[in-house]
CSV table of C-alpha atoms and ligand atoms in Angstrom, one decimal:
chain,number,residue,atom,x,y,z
U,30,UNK,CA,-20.2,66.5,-53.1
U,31,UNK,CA,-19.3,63.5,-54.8
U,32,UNK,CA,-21.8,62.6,-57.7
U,33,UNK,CA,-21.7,59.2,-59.1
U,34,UNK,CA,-20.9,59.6,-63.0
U,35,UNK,CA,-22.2,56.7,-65.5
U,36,UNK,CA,-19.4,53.9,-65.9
U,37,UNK,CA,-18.7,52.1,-69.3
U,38,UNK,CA,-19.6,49.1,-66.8
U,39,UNK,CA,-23.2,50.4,-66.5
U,40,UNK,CA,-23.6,50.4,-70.2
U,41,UNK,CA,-21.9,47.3,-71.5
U,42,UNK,CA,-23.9,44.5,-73.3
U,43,UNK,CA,-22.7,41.2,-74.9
U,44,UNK,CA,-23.0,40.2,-78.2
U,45,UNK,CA,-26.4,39.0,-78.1
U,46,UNK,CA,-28.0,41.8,-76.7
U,47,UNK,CA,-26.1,44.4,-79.2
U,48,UNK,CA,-26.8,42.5,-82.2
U,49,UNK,CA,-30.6,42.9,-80.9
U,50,UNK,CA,-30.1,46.2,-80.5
U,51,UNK,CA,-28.7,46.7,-83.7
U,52,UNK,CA,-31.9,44.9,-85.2
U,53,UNK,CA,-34.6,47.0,-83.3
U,54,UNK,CA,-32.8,50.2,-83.6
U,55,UNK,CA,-30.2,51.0,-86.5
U,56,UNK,CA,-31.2,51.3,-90.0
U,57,UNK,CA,-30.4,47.9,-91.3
U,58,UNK,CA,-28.1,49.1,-94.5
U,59,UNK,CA,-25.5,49.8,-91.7
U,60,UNK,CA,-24.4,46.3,-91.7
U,61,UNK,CA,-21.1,44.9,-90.0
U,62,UNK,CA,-18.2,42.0,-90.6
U,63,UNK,CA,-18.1,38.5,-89.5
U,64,UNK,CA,-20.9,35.8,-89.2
U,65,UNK,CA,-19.9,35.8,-85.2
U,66,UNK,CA,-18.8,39.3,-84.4
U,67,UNK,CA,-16.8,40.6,-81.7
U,68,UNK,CA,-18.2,43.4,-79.7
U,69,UNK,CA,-15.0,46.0,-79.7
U,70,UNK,CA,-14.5,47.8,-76.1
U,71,UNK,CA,-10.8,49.3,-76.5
U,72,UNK,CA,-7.9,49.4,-78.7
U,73,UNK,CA,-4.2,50.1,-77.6
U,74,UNK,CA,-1.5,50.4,-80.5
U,75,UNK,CA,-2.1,48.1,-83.4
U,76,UNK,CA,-4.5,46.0,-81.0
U,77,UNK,CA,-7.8,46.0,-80.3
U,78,UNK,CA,-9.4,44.2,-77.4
U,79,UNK,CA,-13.1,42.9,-77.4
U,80,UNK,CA,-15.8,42.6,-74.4
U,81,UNK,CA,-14.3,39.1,-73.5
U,82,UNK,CA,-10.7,40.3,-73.0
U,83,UNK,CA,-9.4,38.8,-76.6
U,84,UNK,CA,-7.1,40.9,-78.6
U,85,UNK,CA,-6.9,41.5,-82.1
U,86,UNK,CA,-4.0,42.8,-84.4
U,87,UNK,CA,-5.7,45.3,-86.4
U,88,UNK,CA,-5.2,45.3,-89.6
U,89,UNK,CA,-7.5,47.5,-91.2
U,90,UNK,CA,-7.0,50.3,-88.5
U,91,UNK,CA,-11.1,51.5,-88.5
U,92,UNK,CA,-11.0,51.8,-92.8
U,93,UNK,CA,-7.4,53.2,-93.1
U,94,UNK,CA,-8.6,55.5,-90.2
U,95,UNK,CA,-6.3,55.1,-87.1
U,96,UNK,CA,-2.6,55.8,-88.8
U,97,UNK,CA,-0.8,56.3,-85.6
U,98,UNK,CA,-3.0,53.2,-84.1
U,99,UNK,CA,-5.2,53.1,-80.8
U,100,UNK,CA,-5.2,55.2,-77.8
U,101,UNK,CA,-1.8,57.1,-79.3
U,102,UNK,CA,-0.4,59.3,-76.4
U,103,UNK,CA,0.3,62.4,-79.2
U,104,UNK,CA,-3.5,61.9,-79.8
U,105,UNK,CA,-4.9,61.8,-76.2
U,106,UNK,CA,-2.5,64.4,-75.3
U,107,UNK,CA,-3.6,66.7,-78.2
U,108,UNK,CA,-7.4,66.2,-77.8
U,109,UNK,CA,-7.1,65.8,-73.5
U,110,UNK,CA,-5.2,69.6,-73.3
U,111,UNK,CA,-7.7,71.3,-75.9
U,112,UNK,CA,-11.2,70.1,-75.0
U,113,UNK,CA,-10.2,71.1,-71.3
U,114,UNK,CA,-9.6,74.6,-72.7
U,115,UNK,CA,-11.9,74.8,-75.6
U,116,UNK,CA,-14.3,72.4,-77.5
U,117,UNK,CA,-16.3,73.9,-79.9
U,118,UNK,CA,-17.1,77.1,-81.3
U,119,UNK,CA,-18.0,76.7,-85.1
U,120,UNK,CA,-15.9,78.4,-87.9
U,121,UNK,CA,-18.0,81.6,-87.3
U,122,UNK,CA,-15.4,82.4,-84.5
U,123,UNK,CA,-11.6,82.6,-84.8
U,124,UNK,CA,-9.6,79.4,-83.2
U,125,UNK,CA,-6.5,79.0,-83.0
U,126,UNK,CA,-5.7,75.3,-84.1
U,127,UNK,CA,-7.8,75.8,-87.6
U,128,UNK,CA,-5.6,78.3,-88.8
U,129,UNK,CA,-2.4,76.3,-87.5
U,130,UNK,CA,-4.0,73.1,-89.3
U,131,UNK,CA,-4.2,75.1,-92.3
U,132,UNK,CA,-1.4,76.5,-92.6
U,133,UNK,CA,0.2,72.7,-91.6
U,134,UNK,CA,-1.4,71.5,-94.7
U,135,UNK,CA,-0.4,74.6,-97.2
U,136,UNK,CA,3.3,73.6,-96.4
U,137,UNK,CA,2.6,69.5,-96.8
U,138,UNK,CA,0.6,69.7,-99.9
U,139,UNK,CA,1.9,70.6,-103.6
U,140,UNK,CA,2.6,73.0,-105.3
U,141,UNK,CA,0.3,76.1,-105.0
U,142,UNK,CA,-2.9,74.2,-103.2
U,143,UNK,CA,-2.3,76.4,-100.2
U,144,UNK,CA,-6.1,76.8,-99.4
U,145,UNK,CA,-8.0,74.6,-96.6
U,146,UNK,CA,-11.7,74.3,-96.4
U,147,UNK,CA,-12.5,72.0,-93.1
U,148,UNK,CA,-15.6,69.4,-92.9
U,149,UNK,CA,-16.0,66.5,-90.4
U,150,UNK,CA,-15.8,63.2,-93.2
U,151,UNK,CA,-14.3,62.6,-97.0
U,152,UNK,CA,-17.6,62.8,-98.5
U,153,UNK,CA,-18.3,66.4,-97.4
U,154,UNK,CA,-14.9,67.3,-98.6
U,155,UNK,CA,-15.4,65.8,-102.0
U,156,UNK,CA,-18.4,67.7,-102.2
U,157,UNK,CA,-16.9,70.7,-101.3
U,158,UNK,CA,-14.4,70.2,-104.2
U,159,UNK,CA,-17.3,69.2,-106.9
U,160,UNK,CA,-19.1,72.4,-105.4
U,161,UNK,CA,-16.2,74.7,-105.7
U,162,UNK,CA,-14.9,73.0,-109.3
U,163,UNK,CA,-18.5,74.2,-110.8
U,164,UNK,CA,-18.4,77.7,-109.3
U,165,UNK,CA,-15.3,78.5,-110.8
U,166,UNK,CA,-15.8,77.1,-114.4
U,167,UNK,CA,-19.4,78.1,-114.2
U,168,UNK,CA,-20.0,74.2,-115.4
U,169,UNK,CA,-22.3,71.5,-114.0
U,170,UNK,CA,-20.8,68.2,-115.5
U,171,UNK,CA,-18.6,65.6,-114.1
U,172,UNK,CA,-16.5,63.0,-115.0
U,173,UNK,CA,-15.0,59.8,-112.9
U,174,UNK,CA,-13.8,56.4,-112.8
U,175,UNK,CA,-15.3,53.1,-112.9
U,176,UNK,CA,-14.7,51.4,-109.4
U,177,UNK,CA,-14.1,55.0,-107.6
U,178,UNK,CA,-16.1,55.6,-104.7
U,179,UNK,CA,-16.1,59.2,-103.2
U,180,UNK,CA,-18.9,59.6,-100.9
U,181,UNK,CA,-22.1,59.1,-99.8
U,182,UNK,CA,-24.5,62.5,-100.3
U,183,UNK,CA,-26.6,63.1,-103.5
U,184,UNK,CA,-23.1,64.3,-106.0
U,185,UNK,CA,-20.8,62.3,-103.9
U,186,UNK,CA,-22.4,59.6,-104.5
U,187,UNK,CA,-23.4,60.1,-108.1
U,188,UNK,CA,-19.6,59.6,-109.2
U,189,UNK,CA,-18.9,57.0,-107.1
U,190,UNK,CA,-18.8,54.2,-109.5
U,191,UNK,CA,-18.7,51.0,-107.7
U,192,UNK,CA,-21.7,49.6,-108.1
U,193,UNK,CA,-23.1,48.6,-104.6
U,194,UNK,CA,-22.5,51.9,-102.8
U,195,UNK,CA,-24.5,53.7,-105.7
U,196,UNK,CA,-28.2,53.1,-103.6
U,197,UNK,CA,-29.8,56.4,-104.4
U,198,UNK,CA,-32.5,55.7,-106.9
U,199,UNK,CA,-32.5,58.7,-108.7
U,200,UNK,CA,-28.6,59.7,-109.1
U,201,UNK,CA,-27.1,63.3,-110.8
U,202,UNK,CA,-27.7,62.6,-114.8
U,203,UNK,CA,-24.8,65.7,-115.0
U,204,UNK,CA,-22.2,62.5,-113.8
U,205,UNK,CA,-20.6,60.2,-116.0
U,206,UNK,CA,-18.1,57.4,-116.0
U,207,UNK,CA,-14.5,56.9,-117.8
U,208,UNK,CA,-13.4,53.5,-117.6
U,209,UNK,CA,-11.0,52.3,-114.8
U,210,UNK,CA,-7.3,52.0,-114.2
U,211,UNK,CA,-7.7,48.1,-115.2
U,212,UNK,CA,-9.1,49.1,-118.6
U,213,UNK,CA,-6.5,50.0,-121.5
U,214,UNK,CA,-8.9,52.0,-122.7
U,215,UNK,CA,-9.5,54.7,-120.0
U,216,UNK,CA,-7.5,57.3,-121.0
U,217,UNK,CA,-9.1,57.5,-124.4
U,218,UNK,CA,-12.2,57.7,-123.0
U,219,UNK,CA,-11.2,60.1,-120.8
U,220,UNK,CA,-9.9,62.1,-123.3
U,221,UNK,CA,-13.0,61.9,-126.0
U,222,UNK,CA,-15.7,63.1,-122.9
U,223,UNK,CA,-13.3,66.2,-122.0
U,224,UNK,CA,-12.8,67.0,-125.6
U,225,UNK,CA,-16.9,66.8,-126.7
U,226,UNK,CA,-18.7,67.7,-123.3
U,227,UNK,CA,-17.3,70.9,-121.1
U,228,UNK,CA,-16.9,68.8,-117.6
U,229,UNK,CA,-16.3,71.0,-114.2
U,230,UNK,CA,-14.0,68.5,-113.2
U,231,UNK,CA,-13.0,64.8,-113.1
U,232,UNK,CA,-12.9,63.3,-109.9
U,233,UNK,CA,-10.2,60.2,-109.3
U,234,UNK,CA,-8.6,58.2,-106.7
U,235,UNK,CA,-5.0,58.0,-106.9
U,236,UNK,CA,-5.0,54.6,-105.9
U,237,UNK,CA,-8.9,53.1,-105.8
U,238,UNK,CA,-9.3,51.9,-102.3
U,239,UNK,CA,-13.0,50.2,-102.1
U,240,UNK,CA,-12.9,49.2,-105.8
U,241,UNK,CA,-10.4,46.6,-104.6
U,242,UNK,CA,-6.7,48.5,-104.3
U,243,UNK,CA,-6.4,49.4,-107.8
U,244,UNK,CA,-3.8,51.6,-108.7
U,245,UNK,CA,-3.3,53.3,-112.5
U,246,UNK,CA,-0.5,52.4,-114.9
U,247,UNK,CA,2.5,54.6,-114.4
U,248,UNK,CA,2.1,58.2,-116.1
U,249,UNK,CA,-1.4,58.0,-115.9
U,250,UNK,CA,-2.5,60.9,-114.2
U,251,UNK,CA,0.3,63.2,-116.0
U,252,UNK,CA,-1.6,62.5,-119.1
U,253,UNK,CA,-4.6,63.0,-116.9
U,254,UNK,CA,-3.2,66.3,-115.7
U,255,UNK,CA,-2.4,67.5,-119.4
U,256,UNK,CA,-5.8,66.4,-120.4
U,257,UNK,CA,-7.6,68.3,-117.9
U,258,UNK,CA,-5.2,71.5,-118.9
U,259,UNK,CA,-6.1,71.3,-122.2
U,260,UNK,CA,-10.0,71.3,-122.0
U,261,UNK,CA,-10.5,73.7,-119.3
U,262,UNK,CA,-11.4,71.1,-116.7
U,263,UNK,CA,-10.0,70.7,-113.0
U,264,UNK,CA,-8.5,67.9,-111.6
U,265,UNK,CA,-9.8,66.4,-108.1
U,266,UNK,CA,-7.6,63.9,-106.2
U,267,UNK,CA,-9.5,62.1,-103.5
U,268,UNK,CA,-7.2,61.3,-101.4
U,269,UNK,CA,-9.4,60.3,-98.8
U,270,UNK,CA,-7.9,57.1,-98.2
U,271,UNK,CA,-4.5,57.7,-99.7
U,272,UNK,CA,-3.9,61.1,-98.1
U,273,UNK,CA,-1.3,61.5,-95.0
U,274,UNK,CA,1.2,58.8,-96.0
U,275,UNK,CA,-0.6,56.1,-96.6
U,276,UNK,CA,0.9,54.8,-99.8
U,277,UNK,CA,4.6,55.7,-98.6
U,278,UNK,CA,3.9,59.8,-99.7
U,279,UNK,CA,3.0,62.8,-97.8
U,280,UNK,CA,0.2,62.6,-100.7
U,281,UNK,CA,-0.3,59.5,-103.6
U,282,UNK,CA,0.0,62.1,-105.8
U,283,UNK,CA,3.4,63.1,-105.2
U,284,UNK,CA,4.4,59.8,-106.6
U,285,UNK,CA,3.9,61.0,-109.5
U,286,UNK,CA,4.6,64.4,-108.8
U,287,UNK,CA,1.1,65.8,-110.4
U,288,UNK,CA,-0.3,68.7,-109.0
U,289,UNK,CA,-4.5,68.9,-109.4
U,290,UNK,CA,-6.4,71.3,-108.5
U,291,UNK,CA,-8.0,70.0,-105.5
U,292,UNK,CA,-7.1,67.4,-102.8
U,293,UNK,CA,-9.9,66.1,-100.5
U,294,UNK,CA,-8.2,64.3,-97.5
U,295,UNK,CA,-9.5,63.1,-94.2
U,296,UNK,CA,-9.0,59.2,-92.2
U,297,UNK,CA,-5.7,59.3,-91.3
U,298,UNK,CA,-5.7,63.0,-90.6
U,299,UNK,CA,-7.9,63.1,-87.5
U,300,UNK,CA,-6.7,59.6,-86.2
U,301,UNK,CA,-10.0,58.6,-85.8
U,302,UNK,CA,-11.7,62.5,-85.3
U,303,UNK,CA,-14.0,63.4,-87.8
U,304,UNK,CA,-11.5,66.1,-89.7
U,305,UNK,CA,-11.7,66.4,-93.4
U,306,UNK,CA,-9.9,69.4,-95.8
U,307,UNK,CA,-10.6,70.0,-99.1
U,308,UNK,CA,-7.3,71.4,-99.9
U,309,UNK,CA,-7.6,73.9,-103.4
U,310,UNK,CA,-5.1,76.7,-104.9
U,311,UNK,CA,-5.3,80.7,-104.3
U,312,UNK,CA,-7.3,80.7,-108.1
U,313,UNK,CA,-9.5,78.5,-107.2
U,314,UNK,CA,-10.4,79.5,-103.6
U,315,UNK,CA,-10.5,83.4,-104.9
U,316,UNK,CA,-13.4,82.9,-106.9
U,317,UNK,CA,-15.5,80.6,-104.4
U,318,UNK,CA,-16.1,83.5,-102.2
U,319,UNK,CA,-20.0,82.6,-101.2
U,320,UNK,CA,-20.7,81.6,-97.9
U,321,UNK,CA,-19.5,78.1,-96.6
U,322,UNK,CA,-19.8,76.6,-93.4
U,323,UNK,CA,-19.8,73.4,-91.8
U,324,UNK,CA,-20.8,73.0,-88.0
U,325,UNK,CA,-18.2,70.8,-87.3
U,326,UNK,CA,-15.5,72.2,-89.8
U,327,UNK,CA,-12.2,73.0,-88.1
U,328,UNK,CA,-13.6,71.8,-84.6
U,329,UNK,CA,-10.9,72.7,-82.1
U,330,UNK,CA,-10.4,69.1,-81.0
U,331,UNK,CA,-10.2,67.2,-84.0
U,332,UNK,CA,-7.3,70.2,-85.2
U,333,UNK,CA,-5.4,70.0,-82.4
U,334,UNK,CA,-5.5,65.8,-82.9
U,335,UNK,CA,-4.9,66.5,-87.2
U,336,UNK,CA,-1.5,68.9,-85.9
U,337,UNK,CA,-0.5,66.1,-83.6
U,338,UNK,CA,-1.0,63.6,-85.9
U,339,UNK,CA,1.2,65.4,-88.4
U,340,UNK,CA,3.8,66.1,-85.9
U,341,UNK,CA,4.4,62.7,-85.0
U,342,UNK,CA,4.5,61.6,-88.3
U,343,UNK,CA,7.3,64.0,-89.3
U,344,UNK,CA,9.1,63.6,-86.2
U,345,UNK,CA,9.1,59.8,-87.0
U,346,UNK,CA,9.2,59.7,-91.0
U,347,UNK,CA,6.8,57.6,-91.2
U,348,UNK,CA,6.5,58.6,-95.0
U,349,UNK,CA,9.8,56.3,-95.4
U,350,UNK,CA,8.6,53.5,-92.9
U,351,UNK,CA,5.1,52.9,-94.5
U,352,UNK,CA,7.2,52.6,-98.0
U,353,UNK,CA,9.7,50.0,-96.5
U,354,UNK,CA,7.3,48.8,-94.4
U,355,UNK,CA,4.6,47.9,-97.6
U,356,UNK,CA,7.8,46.7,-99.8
U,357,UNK,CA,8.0,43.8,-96.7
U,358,UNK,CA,4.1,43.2,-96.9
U,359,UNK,CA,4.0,42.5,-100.6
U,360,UNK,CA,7.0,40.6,-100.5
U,361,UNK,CA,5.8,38.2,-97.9
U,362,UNK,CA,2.2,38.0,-99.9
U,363,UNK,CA,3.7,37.2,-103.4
U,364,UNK,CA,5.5,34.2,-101.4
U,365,UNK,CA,2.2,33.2,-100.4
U,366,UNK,CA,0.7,33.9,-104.0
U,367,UNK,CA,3.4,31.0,-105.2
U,368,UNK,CA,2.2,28.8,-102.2
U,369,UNK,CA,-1.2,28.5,-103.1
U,370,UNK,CA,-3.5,28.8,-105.8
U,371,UNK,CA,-6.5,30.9,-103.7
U,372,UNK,CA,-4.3,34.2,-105.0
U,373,UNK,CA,-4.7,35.7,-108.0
U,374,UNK,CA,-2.8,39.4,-107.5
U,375,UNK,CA,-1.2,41.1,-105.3
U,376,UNK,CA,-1.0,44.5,-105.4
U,377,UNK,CA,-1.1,48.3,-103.7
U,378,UNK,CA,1.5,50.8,-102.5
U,379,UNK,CA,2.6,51.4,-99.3
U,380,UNK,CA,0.2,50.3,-96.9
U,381,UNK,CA,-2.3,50.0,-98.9
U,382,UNK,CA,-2.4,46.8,-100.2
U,383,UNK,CA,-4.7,44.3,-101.5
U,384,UNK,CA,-4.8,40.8,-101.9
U,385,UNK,CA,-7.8,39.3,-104.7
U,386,UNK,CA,-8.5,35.8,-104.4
U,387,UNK,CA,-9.9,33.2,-106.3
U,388,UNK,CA,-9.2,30.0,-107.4
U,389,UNK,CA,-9.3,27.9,-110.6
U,390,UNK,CA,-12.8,26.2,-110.1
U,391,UNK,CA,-14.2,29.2,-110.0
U,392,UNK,CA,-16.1,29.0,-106.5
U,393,UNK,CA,-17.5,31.8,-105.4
U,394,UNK,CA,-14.2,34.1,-104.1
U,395,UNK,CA,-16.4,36.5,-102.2
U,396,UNK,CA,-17.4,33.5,-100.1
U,397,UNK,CA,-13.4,32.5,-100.1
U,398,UNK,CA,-12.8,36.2,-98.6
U,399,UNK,CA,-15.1,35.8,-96.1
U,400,UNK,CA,-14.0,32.9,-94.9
U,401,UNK,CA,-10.7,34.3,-94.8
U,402,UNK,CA,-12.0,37.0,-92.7
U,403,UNK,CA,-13.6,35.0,-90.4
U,404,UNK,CA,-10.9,32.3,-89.8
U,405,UNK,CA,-8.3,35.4,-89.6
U,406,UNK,CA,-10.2,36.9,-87.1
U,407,UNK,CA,-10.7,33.7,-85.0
U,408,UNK,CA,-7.3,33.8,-84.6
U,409,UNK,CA,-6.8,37.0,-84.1
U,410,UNK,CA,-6.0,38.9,-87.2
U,411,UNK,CA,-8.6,42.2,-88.9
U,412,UNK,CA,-8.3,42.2,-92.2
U,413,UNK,CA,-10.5,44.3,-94.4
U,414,UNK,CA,-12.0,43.1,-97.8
U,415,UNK,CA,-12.6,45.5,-100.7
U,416,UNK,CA,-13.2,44.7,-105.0
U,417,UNK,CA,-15.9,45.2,-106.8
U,418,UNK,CA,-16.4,41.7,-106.4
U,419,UNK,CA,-15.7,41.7,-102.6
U,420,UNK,CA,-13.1,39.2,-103.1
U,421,UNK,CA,-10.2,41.2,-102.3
U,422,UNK,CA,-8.4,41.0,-98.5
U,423,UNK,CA,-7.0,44.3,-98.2
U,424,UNK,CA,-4.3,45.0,-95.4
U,425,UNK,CA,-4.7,49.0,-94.3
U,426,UNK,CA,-2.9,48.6,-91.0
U,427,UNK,CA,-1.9,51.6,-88.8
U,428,UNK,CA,1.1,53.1,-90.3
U,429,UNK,CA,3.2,52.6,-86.9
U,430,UNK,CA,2.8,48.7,-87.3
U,431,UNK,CA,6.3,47.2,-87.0
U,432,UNK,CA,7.7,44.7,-89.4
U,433,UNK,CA,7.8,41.4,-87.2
U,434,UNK,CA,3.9,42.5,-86.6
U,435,UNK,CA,3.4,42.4,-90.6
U,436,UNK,CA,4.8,38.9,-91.2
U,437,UNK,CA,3.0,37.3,-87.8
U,438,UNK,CA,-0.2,38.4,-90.0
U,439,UNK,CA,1.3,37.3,-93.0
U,440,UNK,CA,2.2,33.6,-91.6
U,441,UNK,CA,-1.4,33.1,-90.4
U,442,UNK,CA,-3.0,34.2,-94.0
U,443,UNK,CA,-0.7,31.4,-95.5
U,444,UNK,CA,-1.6,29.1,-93.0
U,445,UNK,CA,-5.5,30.0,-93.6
U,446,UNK,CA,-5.1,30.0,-97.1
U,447,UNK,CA,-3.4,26.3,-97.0
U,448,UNK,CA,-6.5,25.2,-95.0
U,449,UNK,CA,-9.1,26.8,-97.2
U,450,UNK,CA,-7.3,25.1,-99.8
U,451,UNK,CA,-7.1,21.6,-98.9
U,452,UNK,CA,-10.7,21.5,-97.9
Y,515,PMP,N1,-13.5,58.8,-100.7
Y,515,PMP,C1,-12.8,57.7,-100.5
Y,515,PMP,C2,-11.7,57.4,-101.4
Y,515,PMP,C3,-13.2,56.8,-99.5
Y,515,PMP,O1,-12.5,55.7,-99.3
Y,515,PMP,C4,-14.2,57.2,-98.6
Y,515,PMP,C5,-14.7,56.3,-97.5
Y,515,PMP,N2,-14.3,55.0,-97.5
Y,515,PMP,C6,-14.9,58.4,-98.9
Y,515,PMP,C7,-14.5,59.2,-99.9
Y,515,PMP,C8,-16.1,58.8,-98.0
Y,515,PMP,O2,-15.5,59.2,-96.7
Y,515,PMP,P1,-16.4,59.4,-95.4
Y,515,PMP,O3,-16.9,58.0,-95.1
Y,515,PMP,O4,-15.5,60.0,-94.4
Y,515,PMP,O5,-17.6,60.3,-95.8
């Protein structure tokens, strides 16, 4: 018997009636980009397509999500062949692809962080990490960075320090905050908390992604490293966003070849699946022996996408294409920087790069991104924006996007700029 089965056809709204939805039923802090928004019905490579049949070249790839881009064939293949054999058990049952994932990730990561504990987003794996740092020094302070942002939930949340994602009236008092990579006088800081107040852990970004693509002054987080040695205090990477070769390194870490005592990844692991690991060493993990457990840890789909995922980009080296790759990008935007006045800095690693605008006048250079965001998009270029000023368009393409790709987006930010310029 043939049953009919809901279509996408049957569903599908314009604009219009979406944005009305959105009004009447979403919780209005989830906001979107764009004054004029297009409705998003399917992606393929670095492209994504909207309900009106116009493609976009994506360069933010879903927040640094989508590293091998849209509707990848390793990815459908990975999640089409598992959820047909299995699709969820919970970790409270033994499944084959979390223990492969694991295992994947012991060999990948540094030194001795050989242990996996498997969430569904980067918030739940920081927490994980801030939950594990204080049962093993038996400690209930932490310490992070201004313009970090690491999550979401009541402690993630409380050392995120950039200040519009910090929404929760009543915030951890046990949290405080170093000053930035930007600030000279950081590492000081740093040092004189550690040294007066016994902190769990300090919590960083290798490279801070929301707080506008900031990354530290070389040799920073050796010193880091050596500080947290000294005092007793672990060391957290949140590589959320720079995890899985994102900056041109299996880790951002590596860079600087510092091993800490945690790594929180997720994004570009699960192309898109919710997959997160907090990633710790056999000392640490040894002594966080209560129970843990996370519904959708380690689902069997979002593993078998994470393996594939890593697969392809070994097979592929993407590690050394995303560093080429992001040598072209910030070439081509320092050009533009000595075009026009609307740039102040370029900067970022790999791709992950940012570009924070402004002019001389002083007008307002949120308003100057968004324009840019809007007039890219209107012809056909994503772009994210990031800073704590919100003035800084970020490029976080999919890490397969080719070179000729990078410097078609390139040519139409120039050309925006000059118009936005002249005006
Ligand atoms: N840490 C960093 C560095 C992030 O960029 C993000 C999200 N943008 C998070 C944590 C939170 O991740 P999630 O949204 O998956 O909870």
């Amino acid at each position: 018997m043939n049953v009919a089965m809901p279509t996408n056809e049957m569903t599908r709204t314009g604009v219009a009636e979406v944005l009305d939805q959105k009004r009447k039923f979403l919780v209005p802090s989830v906001y979107h980009f764009y004054k004029d928004p297009p409705l998003m019905t399917r992606g393929e490579g670095c492209e994504l397509f909207d309900s009106d049949g116009r493609a976009y070249l994506d360069l933010y790839s879903g927040v640094g999500a989508m590293s091998l881009g849209h509707s990848h064939q390793d990815v459908l293949a990975a999640a089409h062949q598992q959820i047909d054999e299995l699709q969820h058990t919970t970790t409270i049952y033994l499944t084959q692809p979390m223990f492969d994932l694991a295992e994947r990730l012991a060999t990948l990561a540094p030194g001795p962080l050989n242990r996996s504990f498997f969430c569904s987003s980067g918030t739940e794996a920081n927490e994980a990490a801030l939950l594990m740092a204080s049962q093993f020094t038996g400690r209930g302070h932490f310490l992070s960075l201004d313009g970090g942002l690491h999550g979401r939930t009541k402690a993630a949340m409380s050392v995120t320090q950039v200040p519009m994602w910090r929404t929760d009236p009543f915030l951890l008092e046990t949290c405080q905050c170093a000053p930035g990579y930007h600030d000279e006088s950081s590492l000081g800081v740093v040092e004189k908390e550690l040294r007066t107040r016994d902190y769990a852990a300090v919590i960083a970004e290798p490279i801070q992604g929301n707080g506008g693509i900031i990354a530290p002054p070389s040799g920073y987080w050796q010193t880091l490293r050596k500080l947290c040695d000294d005092t007793d205090t672990l060391l957290i990477a949140d590589e959320v966003q720079t995890g899985i070769n994102r900056t041109g390194t299996f880790f951002a870490v590596d860079y600087e070849q510092v091993v800490p005592d945690f790594i929180t990844t997720a994004k570009a692991l699960g192309n898109g699946f919710p997959i997160a690991a907090c990633l710790t060493t056999d000392t640490v993990a040894n002594v966080s022996t209560r129970p843990a457990a996370a519904t959708y840890g380690a689902n069997p789909i979002a593993c078998a996408v994470a393996l594939a995922v890593l697969e392809h980009h070994e097979r592929n080296n993407l590690a050394e294409q995303v560093a080429e790759h992001g040598r072209c990008l910030v070439t081509h935007l320092y050009r533009l920087s000595r075009q026009t006045n609307l740039i102040r800095e370029v900067r970022g690693r790999g791709l992950m790069v940012g570009a924070e605008l402004g002019d001389a006048e002083h007008q307002d250079a949120a308003a100057i991104a968004d324009r840019v965001l809007e007039e890219m998009k209107d012809r056909g270029f994503l772009l994210g924006k990031t800073g704590i000023g919100r003035n800084v368009v970020t490029f976080m393409p999919p890490l397969v996007i080719t070179e000729e790709q990078l410097s078609r987006a390139c040519d139409q930010f120039g050309t925006v700029l000059q118009k936005i310029a002249g005006e």
